[in-house]
mmCIF file of C-alpha atoms in Angstrom:
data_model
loop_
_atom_site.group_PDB
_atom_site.id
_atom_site.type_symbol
_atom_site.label_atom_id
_atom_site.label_comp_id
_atom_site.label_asym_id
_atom_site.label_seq_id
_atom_site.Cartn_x
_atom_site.Cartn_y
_atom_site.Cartn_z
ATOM 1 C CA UNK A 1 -43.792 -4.245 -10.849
ATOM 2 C CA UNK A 2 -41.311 -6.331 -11.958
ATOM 3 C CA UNK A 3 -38.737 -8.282 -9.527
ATOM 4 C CA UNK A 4 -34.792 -9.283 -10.171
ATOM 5 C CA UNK A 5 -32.464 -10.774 -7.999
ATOM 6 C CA UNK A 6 -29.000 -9.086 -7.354
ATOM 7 C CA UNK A 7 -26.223 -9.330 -4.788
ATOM 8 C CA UNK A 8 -25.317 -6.807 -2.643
ATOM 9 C CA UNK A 9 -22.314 -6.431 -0.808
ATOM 10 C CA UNK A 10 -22.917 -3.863 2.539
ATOM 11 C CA UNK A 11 -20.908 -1.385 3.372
ATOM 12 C CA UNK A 12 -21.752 -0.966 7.055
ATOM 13 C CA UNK A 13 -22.771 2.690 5.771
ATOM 14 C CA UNK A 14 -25.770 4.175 7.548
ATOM 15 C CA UNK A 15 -27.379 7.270 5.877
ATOM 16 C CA UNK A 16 -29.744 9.830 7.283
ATOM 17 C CA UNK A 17 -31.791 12.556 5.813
ATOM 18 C CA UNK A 18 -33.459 15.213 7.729
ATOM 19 C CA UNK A 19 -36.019 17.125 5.719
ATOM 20 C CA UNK A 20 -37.716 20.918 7.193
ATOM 21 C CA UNK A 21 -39.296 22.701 5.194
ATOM 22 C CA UNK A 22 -37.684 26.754 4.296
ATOM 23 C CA UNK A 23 -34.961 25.399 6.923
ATOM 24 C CA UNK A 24 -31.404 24.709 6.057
ATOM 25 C CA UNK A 25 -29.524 22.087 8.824
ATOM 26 C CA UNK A 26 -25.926 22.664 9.051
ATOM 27 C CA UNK A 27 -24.554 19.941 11.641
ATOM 28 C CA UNK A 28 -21.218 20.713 13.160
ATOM 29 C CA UNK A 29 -18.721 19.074 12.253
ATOM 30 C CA UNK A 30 -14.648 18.375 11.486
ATOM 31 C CA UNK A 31 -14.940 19.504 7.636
ATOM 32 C CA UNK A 32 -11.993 19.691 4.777
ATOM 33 C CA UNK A 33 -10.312 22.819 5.910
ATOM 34 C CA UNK A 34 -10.300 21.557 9.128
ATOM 35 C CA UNK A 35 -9.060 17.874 8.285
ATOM 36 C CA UNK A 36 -6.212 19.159 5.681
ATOM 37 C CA UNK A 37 -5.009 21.776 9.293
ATOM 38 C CA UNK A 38 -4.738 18.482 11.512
ATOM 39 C CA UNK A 39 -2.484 16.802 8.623
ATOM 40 C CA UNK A 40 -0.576 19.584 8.299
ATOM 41 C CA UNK A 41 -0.110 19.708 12.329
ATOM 42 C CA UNK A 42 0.890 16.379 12.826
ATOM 43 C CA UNK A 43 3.681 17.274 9.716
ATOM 44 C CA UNK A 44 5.598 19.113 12.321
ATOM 45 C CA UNK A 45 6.580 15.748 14.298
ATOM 46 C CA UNK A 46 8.701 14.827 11.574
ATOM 47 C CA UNK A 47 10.831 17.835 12.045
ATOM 48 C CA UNK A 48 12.000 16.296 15.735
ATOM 49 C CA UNK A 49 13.127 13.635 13.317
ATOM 50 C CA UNK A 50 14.620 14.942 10.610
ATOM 51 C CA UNK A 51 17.552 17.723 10.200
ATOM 52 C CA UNK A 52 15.908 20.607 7.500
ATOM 53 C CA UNK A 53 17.637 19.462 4.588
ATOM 54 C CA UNK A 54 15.868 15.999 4.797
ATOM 55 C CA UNK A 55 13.011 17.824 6.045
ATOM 56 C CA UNK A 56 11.898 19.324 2.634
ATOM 57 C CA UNK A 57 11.912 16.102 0.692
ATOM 58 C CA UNK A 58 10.037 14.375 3.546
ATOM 59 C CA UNK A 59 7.596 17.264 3.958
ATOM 60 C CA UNK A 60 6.872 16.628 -0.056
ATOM 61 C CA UNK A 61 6.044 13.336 -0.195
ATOM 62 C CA UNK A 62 3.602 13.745 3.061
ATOM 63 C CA UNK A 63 1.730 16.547 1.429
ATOM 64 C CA UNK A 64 1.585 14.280 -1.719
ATOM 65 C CA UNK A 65 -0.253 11.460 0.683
ATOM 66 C CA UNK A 66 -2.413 13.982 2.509
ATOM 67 C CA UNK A 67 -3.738 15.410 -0.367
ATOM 68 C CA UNK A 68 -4.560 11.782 -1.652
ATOM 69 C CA UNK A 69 -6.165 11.153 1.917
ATOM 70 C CA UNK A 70 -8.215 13.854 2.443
ATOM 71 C CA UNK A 71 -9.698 13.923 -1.501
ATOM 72 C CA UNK A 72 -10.226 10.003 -0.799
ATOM 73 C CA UNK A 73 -12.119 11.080 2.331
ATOM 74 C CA UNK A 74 -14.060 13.503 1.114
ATOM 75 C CA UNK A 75 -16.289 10.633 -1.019
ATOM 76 C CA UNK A 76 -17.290 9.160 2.186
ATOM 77 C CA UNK A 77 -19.966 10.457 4.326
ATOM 78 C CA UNK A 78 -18.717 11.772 7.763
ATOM 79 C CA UNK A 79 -15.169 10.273 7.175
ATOM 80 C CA UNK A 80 -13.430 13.463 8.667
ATOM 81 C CA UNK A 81 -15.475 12.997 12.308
ATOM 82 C CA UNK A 82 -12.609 9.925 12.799
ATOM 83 C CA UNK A 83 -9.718 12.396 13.443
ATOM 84 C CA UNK A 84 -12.255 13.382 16.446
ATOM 85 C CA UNK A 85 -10.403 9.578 17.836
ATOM 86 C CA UNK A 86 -6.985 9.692 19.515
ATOM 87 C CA UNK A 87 -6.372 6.256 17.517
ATOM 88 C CA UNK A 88 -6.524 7.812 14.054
ATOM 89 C CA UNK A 89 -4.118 10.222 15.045
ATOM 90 C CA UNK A 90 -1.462 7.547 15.910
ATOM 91 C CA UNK A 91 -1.963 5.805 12.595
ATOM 92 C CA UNK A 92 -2.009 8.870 10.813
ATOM 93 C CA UNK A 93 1.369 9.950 12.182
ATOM 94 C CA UNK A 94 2.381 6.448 10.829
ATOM 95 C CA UNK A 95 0.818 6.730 7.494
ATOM 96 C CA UNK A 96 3.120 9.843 6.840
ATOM 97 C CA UNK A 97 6.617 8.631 8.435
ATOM 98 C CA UNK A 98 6.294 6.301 5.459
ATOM 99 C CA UNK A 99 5.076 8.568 3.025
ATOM 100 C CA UNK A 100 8.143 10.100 4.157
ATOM 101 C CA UNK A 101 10.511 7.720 3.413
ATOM 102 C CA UNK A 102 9.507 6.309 0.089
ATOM 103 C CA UNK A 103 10.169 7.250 -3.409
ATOM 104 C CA UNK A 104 7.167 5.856 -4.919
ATOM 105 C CA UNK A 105 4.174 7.681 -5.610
ATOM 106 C CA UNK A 106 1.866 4.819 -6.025
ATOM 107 C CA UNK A 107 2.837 4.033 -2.093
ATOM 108 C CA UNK A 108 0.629 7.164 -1.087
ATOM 109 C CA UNK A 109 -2.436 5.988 -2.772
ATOM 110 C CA UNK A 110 -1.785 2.265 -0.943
ATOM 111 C CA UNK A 111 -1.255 4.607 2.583
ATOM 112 C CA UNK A 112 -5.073 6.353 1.684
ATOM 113 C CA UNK A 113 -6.238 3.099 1.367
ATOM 114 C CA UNK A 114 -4.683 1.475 4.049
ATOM 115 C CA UNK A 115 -6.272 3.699 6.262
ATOM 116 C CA UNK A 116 -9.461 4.278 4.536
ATOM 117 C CA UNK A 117 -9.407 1.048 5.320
ATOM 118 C CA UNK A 118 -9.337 1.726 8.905
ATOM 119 C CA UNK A 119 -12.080 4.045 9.070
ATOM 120 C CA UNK A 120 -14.381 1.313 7.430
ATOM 121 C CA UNK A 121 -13.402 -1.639 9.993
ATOM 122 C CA UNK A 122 -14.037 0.006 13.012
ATOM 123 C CA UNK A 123 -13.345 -1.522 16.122
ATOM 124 C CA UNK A 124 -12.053 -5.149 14.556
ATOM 125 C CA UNK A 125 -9.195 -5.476 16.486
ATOM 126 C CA UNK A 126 -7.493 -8.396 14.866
ATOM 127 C CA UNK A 127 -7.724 -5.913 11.489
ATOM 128 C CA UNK A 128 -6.510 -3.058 13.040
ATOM 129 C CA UNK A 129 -3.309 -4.849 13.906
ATOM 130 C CA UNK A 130 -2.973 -5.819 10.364
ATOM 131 C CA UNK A 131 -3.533 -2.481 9.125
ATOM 132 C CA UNK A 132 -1.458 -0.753 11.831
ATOM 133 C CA UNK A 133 1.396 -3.239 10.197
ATOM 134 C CA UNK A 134 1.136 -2.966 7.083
ATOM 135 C CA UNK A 135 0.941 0.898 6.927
ATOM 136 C CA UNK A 136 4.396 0.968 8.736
ATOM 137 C CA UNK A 137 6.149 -1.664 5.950
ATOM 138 C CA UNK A 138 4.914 0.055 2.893
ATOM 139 C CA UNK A 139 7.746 1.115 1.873
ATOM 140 C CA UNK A 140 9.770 -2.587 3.164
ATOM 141 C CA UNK A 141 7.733 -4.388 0.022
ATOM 142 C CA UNK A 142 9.518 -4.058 -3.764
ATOM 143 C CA UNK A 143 6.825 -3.604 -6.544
ATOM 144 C CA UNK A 144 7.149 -7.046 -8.053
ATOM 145 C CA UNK A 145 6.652 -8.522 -4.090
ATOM 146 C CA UNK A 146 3.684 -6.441 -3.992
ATOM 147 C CA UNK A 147 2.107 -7.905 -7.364
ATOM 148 C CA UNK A 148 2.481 -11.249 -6.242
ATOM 149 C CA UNK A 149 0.978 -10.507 -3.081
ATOM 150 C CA UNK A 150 -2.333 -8.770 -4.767
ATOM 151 C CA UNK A 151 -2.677 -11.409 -7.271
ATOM 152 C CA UNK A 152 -2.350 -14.461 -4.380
ATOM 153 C CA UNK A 153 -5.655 -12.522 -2.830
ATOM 154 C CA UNK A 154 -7.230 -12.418 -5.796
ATOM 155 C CA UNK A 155 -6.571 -15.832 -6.402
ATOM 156 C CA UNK A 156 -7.688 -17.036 -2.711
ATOM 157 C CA UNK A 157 -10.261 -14.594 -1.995
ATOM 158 C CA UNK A 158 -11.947 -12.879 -4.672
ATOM 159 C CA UNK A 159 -15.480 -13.995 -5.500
ATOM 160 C CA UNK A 160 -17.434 -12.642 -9.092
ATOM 161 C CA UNK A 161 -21.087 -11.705 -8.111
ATOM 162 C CA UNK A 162 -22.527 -11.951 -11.696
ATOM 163 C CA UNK A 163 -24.368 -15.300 -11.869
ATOM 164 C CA UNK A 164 -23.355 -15.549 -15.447
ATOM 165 C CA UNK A 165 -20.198 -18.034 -15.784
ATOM 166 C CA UNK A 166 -18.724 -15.878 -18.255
ATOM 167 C CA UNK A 167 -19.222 -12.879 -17.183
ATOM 168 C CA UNK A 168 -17.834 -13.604 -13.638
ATOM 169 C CA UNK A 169 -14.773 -15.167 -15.613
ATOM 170 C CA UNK A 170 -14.609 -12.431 -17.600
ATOM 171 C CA UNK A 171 -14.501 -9.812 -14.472
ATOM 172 C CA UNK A 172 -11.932 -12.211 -12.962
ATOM 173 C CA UNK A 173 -10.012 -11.697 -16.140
ATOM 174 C CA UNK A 174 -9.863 -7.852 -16.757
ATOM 175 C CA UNK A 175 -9.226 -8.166 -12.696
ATOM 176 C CA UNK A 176 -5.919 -10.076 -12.926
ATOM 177 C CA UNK A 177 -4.834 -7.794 -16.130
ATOM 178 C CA UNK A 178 -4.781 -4.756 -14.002
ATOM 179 C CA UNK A 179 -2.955 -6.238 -11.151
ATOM 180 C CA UNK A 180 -0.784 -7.922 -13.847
ATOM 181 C CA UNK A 181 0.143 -4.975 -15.236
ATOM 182 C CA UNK A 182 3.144 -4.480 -12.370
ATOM 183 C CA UNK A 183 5.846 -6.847 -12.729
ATOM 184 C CA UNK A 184 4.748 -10.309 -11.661
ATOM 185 C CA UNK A 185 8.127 -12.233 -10.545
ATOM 186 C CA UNK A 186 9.167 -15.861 -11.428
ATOM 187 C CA UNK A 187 7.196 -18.174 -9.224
ATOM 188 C CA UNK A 188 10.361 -19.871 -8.338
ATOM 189 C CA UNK A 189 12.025 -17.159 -7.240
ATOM 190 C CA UNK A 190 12.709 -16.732 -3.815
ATOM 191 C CA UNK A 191 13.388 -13.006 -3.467
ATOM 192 C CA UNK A 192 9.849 -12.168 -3.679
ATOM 193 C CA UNK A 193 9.138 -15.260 -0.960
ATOM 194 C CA UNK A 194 11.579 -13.954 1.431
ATOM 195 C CA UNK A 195 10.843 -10.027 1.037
ATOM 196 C CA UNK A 196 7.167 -10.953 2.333
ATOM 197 C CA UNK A 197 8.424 -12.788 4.905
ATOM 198 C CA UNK A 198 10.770 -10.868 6.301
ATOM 199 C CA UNK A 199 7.204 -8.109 6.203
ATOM 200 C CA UNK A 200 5.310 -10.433 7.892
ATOM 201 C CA UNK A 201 2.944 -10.732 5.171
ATOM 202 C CA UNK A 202 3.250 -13.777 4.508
ATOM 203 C CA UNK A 203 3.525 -17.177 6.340
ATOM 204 C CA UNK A 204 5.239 -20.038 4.854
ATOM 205 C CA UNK A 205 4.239 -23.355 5.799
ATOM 206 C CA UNK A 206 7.038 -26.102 5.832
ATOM 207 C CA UNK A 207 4.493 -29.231 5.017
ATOM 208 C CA UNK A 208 2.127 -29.527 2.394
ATOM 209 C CA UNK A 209 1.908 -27.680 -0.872
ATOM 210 C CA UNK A 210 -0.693 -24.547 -2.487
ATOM 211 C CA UNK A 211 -3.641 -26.126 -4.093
ATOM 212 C CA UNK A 212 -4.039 -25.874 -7.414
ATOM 213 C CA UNK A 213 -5.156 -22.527 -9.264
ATOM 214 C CA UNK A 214 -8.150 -24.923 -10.651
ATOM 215 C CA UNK A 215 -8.781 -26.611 -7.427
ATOM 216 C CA UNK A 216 -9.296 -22.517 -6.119
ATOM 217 C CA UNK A 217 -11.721 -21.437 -8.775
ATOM 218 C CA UNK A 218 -13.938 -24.588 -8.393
ATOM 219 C CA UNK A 219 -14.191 -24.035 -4.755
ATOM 220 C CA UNK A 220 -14.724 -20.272 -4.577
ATOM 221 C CA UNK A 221 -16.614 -20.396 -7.625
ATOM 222 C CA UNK A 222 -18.709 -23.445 -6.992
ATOM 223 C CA UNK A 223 -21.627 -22.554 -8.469
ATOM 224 C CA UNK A 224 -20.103 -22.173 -11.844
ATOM 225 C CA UNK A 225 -18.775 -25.403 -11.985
ATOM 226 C CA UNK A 226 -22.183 -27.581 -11.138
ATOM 227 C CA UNK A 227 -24.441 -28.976 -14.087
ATOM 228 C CA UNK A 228 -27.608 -28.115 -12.230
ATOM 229 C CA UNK A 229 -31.040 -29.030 -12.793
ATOM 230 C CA UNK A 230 -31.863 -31.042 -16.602
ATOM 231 C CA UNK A 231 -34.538 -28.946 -18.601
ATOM 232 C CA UNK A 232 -38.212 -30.302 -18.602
ATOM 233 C CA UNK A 233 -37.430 -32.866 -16.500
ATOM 234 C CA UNK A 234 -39.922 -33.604 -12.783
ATOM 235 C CA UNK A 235 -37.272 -31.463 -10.723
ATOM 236 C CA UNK A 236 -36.532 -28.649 -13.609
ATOM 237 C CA UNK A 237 -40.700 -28.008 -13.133
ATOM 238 C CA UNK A 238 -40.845 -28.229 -9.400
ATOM 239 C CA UNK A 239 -38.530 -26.256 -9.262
ATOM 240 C CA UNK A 240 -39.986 -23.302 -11.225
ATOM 241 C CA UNK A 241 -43.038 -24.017 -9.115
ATOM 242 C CA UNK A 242 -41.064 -23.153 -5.793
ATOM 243 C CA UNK A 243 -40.017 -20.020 -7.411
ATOM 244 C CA UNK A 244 -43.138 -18.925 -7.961
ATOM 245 C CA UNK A 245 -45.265 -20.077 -5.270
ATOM 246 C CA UNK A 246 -42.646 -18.319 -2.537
ATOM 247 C CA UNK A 247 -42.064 -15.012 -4.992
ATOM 248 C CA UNK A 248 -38.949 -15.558 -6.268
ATOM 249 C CA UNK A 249 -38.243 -14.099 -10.192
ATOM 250 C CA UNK A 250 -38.039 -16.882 -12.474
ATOM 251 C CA UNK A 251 -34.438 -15.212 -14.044
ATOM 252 C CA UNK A 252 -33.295 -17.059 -10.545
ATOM 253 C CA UNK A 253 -32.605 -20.179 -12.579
ATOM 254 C CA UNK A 254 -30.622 -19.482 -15.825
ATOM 255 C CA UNK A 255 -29.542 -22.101 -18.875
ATOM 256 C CA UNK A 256 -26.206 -23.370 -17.633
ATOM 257 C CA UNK A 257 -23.264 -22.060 -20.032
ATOM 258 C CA UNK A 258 -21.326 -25.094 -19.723
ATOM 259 C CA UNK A 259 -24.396 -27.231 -20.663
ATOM 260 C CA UNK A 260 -27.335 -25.582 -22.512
ATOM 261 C CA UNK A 261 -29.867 -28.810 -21.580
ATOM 262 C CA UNK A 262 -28.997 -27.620 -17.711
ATOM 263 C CA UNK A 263 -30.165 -24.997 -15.834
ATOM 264 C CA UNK A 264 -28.431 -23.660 -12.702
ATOM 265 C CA UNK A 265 -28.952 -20.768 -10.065
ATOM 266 C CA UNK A 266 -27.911 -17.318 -11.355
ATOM 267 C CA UNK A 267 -25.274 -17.748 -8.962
ATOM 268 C CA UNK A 268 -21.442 -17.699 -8.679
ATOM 269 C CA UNK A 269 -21.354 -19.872 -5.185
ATOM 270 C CA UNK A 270 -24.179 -21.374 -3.261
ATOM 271 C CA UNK A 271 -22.696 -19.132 -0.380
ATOM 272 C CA UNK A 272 -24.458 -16.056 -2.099
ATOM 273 C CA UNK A 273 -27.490 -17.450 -1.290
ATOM 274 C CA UNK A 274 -27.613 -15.623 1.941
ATOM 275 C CA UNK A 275 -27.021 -12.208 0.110
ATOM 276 C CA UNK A 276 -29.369 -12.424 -2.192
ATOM 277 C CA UNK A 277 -31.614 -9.223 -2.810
ATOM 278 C CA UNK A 278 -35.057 -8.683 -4.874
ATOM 279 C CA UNK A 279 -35.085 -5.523 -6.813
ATOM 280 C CA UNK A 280 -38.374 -4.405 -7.414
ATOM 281 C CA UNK A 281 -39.475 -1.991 -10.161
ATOM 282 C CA UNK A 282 -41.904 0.819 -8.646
ATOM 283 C CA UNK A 283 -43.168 3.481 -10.073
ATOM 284 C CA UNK A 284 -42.540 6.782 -8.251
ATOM 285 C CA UNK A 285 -45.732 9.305 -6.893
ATOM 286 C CA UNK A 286 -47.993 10.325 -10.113
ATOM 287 C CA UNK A 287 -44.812 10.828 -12.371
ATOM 288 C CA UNK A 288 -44.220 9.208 -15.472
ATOM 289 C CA UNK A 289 -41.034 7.431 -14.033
ATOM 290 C CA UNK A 290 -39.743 4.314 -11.745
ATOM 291 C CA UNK A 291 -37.267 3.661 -9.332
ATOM 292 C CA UNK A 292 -35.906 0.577 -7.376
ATOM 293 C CA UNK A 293 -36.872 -0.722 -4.076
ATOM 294 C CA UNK A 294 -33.838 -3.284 -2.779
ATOM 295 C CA UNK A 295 -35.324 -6.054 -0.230
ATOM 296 C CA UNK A 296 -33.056 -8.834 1.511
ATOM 297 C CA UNK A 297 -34.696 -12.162 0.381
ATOM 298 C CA UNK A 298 -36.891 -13.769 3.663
ATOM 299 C CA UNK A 299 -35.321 -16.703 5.552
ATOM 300 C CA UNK A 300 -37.733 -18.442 3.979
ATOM 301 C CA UNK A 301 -36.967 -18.193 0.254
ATOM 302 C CA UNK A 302 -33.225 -19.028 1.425
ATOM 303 C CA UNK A 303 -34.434 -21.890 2.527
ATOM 304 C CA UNK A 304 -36.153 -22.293 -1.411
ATOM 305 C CA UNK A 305 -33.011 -21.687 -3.151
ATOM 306 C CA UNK A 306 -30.997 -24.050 -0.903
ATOM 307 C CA UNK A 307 -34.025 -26.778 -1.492
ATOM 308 C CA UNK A 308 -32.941 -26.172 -5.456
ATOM 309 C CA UNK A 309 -29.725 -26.745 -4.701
ATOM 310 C CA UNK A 310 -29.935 -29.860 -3.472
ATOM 311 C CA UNK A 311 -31.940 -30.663 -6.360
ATOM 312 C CA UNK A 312 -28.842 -30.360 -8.832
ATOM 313 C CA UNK A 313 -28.031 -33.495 -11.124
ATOM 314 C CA UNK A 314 -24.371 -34.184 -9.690
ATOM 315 C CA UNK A 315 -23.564 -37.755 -11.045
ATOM 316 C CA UNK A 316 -19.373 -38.231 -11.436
ATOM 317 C CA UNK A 317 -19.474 -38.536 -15.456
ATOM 318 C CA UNK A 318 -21.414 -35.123 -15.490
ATOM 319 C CA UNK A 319 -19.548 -33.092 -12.765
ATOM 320 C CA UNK A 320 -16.030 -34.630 -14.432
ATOM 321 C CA UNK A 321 -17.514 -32.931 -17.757
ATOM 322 C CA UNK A 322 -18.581 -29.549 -16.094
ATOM 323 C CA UNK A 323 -15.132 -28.828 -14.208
ATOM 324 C CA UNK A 324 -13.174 -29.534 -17.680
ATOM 325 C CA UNK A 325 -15.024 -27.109 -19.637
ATOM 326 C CA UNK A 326 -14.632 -25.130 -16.504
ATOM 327 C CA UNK A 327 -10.905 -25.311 -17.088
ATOM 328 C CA UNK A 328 -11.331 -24.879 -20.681
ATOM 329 C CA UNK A 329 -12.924 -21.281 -20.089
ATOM 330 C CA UNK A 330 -9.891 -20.576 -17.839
ATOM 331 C CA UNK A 331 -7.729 -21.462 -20.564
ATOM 332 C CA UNK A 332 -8.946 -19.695 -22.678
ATOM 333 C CA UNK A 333 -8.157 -16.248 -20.693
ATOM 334 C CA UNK A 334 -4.907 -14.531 -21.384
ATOM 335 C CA UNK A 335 -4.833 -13.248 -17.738
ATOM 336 C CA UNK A 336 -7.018 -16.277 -16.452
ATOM 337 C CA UNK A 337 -4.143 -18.773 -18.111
ATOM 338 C CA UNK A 338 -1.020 -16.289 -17.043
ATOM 339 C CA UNK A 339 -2.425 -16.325 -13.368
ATOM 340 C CA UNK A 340 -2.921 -19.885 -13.566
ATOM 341 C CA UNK A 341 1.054 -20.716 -14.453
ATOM 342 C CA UNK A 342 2.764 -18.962 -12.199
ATOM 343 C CA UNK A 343 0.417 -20.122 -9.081
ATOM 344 C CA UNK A 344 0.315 -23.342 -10.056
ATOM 345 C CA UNK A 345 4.202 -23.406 -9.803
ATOM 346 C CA UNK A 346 5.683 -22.064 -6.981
ATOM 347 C CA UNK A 347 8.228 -23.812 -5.346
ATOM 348 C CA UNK A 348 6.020 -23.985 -1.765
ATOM 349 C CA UNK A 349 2.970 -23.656 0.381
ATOM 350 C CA UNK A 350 2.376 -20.182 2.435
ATOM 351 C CA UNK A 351 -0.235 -18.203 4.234
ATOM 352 C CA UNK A 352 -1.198 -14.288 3.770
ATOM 353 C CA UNK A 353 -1.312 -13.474 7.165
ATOM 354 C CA UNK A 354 -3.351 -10.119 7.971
ATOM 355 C CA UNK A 355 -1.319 -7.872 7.650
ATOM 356 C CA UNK A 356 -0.489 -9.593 4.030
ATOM 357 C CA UNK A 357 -4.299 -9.295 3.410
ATOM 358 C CA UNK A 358 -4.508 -5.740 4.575
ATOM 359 C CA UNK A 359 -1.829 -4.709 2.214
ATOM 360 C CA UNK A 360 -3.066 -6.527 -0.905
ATOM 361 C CA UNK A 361 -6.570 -5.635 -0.514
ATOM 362 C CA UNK A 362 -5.332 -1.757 -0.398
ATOM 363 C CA UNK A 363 -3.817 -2.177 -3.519
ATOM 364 C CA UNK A 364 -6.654 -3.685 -5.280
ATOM 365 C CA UNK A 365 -8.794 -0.950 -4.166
ATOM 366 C CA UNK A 366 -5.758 1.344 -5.277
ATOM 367 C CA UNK A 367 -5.533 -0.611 -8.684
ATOM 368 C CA UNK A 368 -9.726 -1.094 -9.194
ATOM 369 C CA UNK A 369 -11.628 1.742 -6.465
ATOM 370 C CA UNK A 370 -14.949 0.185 -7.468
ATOM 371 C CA UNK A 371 -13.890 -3.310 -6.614
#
């Protein structure tokens, strides 16, 4: 068998498989041609709304978003049992007054994932307030004021999971090109400031200023920008010890990119720690094949990789050294260094709120689905 460690992010998904033998299980439930009749129902309380003429456009654009909807929901198990709730039915009625109004067709992918969004959240009420918001301003927030937006979440929020340094910058990079590749207004520019405002997506704060893009990466990326534990020294073979005496693989502790005579924790914050999975090789019955058992690391070899941790070499001269050619590798990304310049100069501090974050995480989703 062999072992690997990998990060998992959950998905608060819960599958179960019921196996009889020369019996087929149907379970009743709200399926496709069902889900697409309860679109088209709640269609008809635009027409108290609307005169006919405006009517035809409107009824358009919805079928445009509940086609994207429903094709979006059929990739997720059991999605359709939510129109079952009274709730979904308000938001849904929402969803498609805006569909309504706007021109754009990239807004109907943003409304699926808006409320995709909902389904996965559940009962979070502070969420659902964000998400209730932001499906009813859609069409309130111009494309460049949306681009800024997406890219200030990506900035804040978004954390690689590949322990390599360049790799995760790498990701981060190809990332920012897609969200880049909307029109990204002049940080000094107010219009875009004021627009998500005025949305509510956005909080401006009257003291203080943004931190810097570099001060961002170091801190969400910490464990890229540490020199870690010095090859063959006392700690670098205690260290492997620990590893092995509490099961853990030894590809846990890689050569440190920024300083080949360093090793480091395949990690891209110490944070991670806590998500931390083994994958372990198996092989499958009698057949000649293998598959992969996933297995949340014990409390106990947290407690291990935290012990390493604290083991890292982190004298000034050497951290100083780490963090430039940190920078250096940030520089030396088109998207990375274009991201960089335009945070890094606007005008004033500011907040997403969450109905800001509900928006821009839609969009990345829109812009990357496997993200």
């Amino acid at each position: 068998m062999m072992n690997e460690m990998q990060q998992e992010a959950g998905d608060n998904s819960q599958q179960i498989q019921n196996k009889m033998e020369n019996c087929i299980v149907v379970v009743s439930g709200i399926d496709e041609k069902r889900a697409r009749e309860i679109c088209d129902e709640k269609i008809l309380a635009l027409q108290n709304e609307l005169t006919e003429v405006a009517m035809n456009k409107a009824e358009e654009r919805v079928q445009y978003f509940n086609n994207d909807l429903i094709t979006r929901m059929k990739e997720i198990e059991n999605s359709f049992e939510v129109l079952r709730e009274p709730a979904f039915h308000f938001i849904l009625k929402e969803a498609q007054k805006t569909a309504a109004r706007t021109e754009r067709p990239a807004d109907y992918k943003l409304l699926s994932e808006l409320l995709l969004r909902r389904i996965e959240i559940g009962n979070n009420t502070s969420v659902k307030a964000g998400i209730k918001r932001a499906v009813e301003i859609v069409d309130e927030v111009s494309d460049e004021s949306l681009t800024a937006l997406t890219l200030s979440l990506a900035i804040i929020g978004y954390n690689p999971s590949s322990g390599s340094i360049f790799q995760g910058l790498d990701t981060l990079d190809n990332l920012f090109e897609k969200i880049l590749d909307g029109y990204l207004p002049n940080s000094i520019d107010n219009e875009w400031i004021d627009n998500l405002e005025i949305v509510g997506a956005i909080r401006i704060s009257q003291i203080g200023k943004l931190k810097t893009f570099e001060t961002i990466c170091s801190n969400t990326m910490s464990g890229y920008c540490v020199a870690g534990i010095k090859k063959h020294s006392d700690n670098y073979k205690k260290a492997f010890e620990m590893l092995n005496r509490f099961k853990l693989p030894s590809s846990t502790l890689c050569t440190n990119e920024l300083n080949e005579e360093y090793v480091r924790l395949s990690l891209a914050s110490k944070n991670l720690i806590e998500e931390l999975k083994i994958t372990t090789t198996i092989p499958i019955s009698n057949l000649q094949t293998t598959g992969e058992l996933h297995q949340s690391i014990s409390e106990e070899q947290k407690k291990i990789l935290h012990e390493i941790y604290s083991m890292y070499d982190n004298s000034s001269d050497l951290s100083k050294s780490i963090k430039e050619k940190f920078n250096n590798e940030i520089e030396k990304r088109k998207n990375l260094k274009i991201a960089k310049d335009w945070w890094n100069n606007i005008p004033i501090a500011f907040n997403l709120t969450s109905v800001g974050r509900s928006l821009a995480y839609a969009n990345l989703k829109r812009i990357d689905p496997q993200l």
